[in-house]
mmCIF file of C-alpha atoms in Angstrom:
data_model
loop_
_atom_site.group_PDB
_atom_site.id
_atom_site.type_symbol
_atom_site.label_atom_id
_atom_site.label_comp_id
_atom_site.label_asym_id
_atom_site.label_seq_id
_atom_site.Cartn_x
_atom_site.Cartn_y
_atom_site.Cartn_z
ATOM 1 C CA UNK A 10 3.363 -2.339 17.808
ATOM 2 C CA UNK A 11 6.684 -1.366 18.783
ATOM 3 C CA UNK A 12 7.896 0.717 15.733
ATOM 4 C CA UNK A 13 11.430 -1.659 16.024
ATOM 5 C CA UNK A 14 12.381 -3.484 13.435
ATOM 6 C CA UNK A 15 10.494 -6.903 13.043
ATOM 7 C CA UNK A 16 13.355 -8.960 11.506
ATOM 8 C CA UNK A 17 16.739 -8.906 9.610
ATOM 9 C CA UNK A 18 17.247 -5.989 7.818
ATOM 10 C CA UNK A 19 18.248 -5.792 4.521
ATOM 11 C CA UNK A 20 22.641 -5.394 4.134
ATOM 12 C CA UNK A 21 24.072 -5.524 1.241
ATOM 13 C CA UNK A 22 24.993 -2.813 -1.587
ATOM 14 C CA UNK A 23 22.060 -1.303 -0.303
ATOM 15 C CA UNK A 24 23.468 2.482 1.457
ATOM 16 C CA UNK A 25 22.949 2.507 5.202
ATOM 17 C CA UNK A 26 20.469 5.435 4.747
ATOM 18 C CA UNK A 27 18.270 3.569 2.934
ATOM 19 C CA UNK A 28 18.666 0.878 5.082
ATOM 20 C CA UNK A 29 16.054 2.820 7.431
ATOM 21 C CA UNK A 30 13.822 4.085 4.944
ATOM 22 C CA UNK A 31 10.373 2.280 3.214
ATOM 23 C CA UNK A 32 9.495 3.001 -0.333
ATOM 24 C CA UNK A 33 6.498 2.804 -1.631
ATOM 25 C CA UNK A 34 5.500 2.047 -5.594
ATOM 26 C CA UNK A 35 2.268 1.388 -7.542
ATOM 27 C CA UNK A 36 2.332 -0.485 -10.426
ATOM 28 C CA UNK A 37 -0.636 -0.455 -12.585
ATOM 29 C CA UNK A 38 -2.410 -1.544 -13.317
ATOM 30 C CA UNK A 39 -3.168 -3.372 -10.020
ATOM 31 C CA UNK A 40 0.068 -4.041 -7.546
ATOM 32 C CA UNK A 41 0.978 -1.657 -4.657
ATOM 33 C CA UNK A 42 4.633 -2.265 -3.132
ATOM 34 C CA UNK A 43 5.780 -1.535 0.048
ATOM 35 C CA UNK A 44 9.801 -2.190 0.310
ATOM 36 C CA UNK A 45 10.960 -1.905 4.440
ATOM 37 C CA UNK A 46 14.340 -2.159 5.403
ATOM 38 C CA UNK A 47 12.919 -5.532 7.544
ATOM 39 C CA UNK A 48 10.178 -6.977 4.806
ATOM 40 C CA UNK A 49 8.174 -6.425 1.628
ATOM 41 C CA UNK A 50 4.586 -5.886 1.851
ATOM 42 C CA UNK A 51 2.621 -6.194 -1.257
ATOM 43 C CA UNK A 52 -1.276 -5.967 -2.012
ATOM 44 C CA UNK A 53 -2.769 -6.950 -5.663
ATOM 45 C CA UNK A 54 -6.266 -5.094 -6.507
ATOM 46 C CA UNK A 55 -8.982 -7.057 -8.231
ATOM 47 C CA UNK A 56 -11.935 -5.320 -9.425
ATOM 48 C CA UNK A 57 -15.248 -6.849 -8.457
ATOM 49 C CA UNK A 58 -17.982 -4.455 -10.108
ATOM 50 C CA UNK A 59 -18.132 -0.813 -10.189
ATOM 51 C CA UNK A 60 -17.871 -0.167 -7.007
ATOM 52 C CA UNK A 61 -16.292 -3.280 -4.761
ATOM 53 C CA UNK A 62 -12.695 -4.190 -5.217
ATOM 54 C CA UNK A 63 -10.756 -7.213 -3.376
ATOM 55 C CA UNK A 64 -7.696 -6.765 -2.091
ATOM 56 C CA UNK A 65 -5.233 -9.498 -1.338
ATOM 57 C CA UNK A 66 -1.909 -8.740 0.927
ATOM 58 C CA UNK A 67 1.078 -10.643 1.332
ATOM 59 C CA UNK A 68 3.985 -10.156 3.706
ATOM 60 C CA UNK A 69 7.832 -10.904 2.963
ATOM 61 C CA UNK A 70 10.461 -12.059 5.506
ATOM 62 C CA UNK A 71 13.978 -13.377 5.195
ATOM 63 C CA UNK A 72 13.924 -16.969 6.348
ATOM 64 C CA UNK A 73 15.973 -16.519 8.885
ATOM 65 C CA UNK A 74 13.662 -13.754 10.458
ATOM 66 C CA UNK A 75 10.755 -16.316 10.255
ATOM 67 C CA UNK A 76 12.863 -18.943 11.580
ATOM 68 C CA UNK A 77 14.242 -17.030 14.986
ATOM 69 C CA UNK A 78 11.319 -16.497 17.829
ATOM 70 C CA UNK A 79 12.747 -13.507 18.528
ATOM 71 C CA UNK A 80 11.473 -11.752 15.505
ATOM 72 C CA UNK A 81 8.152 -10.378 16.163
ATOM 73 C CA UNK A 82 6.936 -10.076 12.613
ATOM 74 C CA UNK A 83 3.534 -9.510 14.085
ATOM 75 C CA UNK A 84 4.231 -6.029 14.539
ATOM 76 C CA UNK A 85 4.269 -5.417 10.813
ATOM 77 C CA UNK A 86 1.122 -7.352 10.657
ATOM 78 C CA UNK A 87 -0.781 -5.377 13.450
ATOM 79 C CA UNK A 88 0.462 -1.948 11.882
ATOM 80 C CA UNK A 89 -0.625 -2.430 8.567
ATOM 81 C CA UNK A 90 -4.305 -4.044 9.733
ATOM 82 C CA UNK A 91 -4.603 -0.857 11.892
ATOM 83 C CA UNK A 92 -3.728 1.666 8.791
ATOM 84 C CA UNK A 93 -5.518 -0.402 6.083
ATOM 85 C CA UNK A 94 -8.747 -0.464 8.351
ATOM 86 C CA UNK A 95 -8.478 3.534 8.633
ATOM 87 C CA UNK A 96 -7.810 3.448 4.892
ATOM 88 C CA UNK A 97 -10.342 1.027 4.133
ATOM 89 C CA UNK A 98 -13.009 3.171 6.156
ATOM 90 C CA UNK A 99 -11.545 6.919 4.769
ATOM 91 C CA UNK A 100 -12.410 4.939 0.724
ATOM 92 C CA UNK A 101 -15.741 3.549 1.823
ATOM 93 C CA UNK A 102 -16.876 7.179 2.723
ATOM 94 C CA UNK A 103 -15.480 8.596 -0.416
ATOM 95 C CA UNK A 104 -17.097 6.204 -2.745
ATOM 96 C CA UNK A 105 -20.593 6.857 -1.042
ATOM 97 C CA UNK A 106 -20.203 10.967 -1.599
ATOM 98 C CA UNK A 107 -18.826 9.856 -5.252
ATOM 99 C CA UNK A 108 -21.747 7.598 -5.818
ATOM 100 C CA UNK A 109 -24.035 10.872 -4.984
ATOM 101 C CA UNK A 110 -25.975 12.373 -7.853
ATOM 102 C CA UNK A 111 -24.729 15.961 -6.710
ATOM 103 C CA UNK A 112 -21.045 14.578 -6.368
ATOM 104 C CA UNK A 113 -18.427 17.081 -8.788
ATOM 105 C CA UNK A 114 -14.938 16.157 -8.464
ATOM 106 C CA UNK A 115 -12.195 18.210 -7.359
ATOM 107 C CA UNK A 116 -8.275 18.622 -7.504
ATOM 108 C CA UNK A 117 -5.904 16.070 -5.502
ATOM 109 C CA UNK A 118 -3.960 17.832 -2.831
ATOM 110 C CA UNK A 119 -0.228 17.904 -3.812
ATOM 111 C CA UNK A 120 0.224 15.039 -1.560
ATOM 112 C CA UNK A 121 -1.916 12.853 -3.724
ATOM 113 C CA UNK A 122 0.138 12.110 -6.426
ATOM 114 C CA UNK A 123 -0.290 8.877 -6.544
ATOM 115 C CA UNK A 124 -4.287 8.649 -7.270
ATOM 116 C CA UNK A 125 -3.784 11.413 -9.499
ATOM 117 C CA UNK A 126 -1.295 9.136 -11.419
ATOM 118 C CA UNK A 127 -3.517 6.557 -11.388
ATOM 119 C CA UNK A 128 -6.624 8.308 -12.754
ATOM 120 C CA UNK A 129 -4.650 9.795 -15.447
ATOM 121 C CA UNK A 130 -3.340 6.371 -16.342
ATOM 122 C CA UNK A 131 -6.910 4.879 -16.444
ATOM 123 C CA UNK A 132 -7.721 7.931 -19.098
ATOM 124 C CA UNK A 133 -5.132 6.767 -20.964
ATOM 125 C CA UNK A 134 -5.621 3.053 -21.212
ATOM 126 C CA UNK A 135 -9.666 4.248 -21.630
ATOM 127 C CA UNK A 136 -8.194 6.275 -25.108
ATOM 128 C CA UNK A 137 -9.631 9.595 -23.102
ATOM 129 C CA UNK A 138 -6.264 10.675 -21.329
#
């Protein structure tokens, strides 16, 4: 994992500042987007039962990055298989203290927004939010 680009990067009308940014977005009520200046990662949420869900990933790259050999697109790959594991392991922890009979929730730190969002939309769509 080299941090370099993986591929063509995007050109365009798109500004050169953003041309070294990532954006992230979350859609509900089930697809998370991850926009890179060099690919588009995205991962669609299925709910299994109350307390399983399957997530499916895909990765996006400009033809002509997939078709040069210099391209090492398996940076990407490795990066986000290292953070979703740590991810993956941080939400298995947190639905075992949530699934505890002496479990009382708390506030989101400012820098979850995006959970927040998504609880208040689930309130809403339940007719409680």
């Amino acid at each position: 994992m080299s941090g370099r680009a993986c591929g063509r990067i995007v050109s365009g009308d798109i500004p050169e500042s953003d041309r070294r940014r990532a954006y992230y977005y979350s859609l509900m009520p089930n697809l998370l987007l991850s926009l890179h200046p060099d690919y588009v990662n995205y991962y669609l949420l299925a709910p299994v039962d109350v307390r399983r869900t399957r997530v499916e990933s895909e990765w996006l790259f400009h033809p002509e990055t997939l078709a040069d050999t210099a391209n090492n697109i398996k940076d990407a790959i490795e990066f986000w298989d290292l953070t979703n594991r740590q991810d993956w392991d941080i939400v298995e922890r947190s639905q075992l203290g949530i699934g505890s009979r002496r479990y009382e929730p708390g506030p989101y730190s400012p820098r979850e927004s995006v959970p927040a969002a998504w609880d208040r939309e689930y309130l809403r769509l339940m007719g409680r939010g």
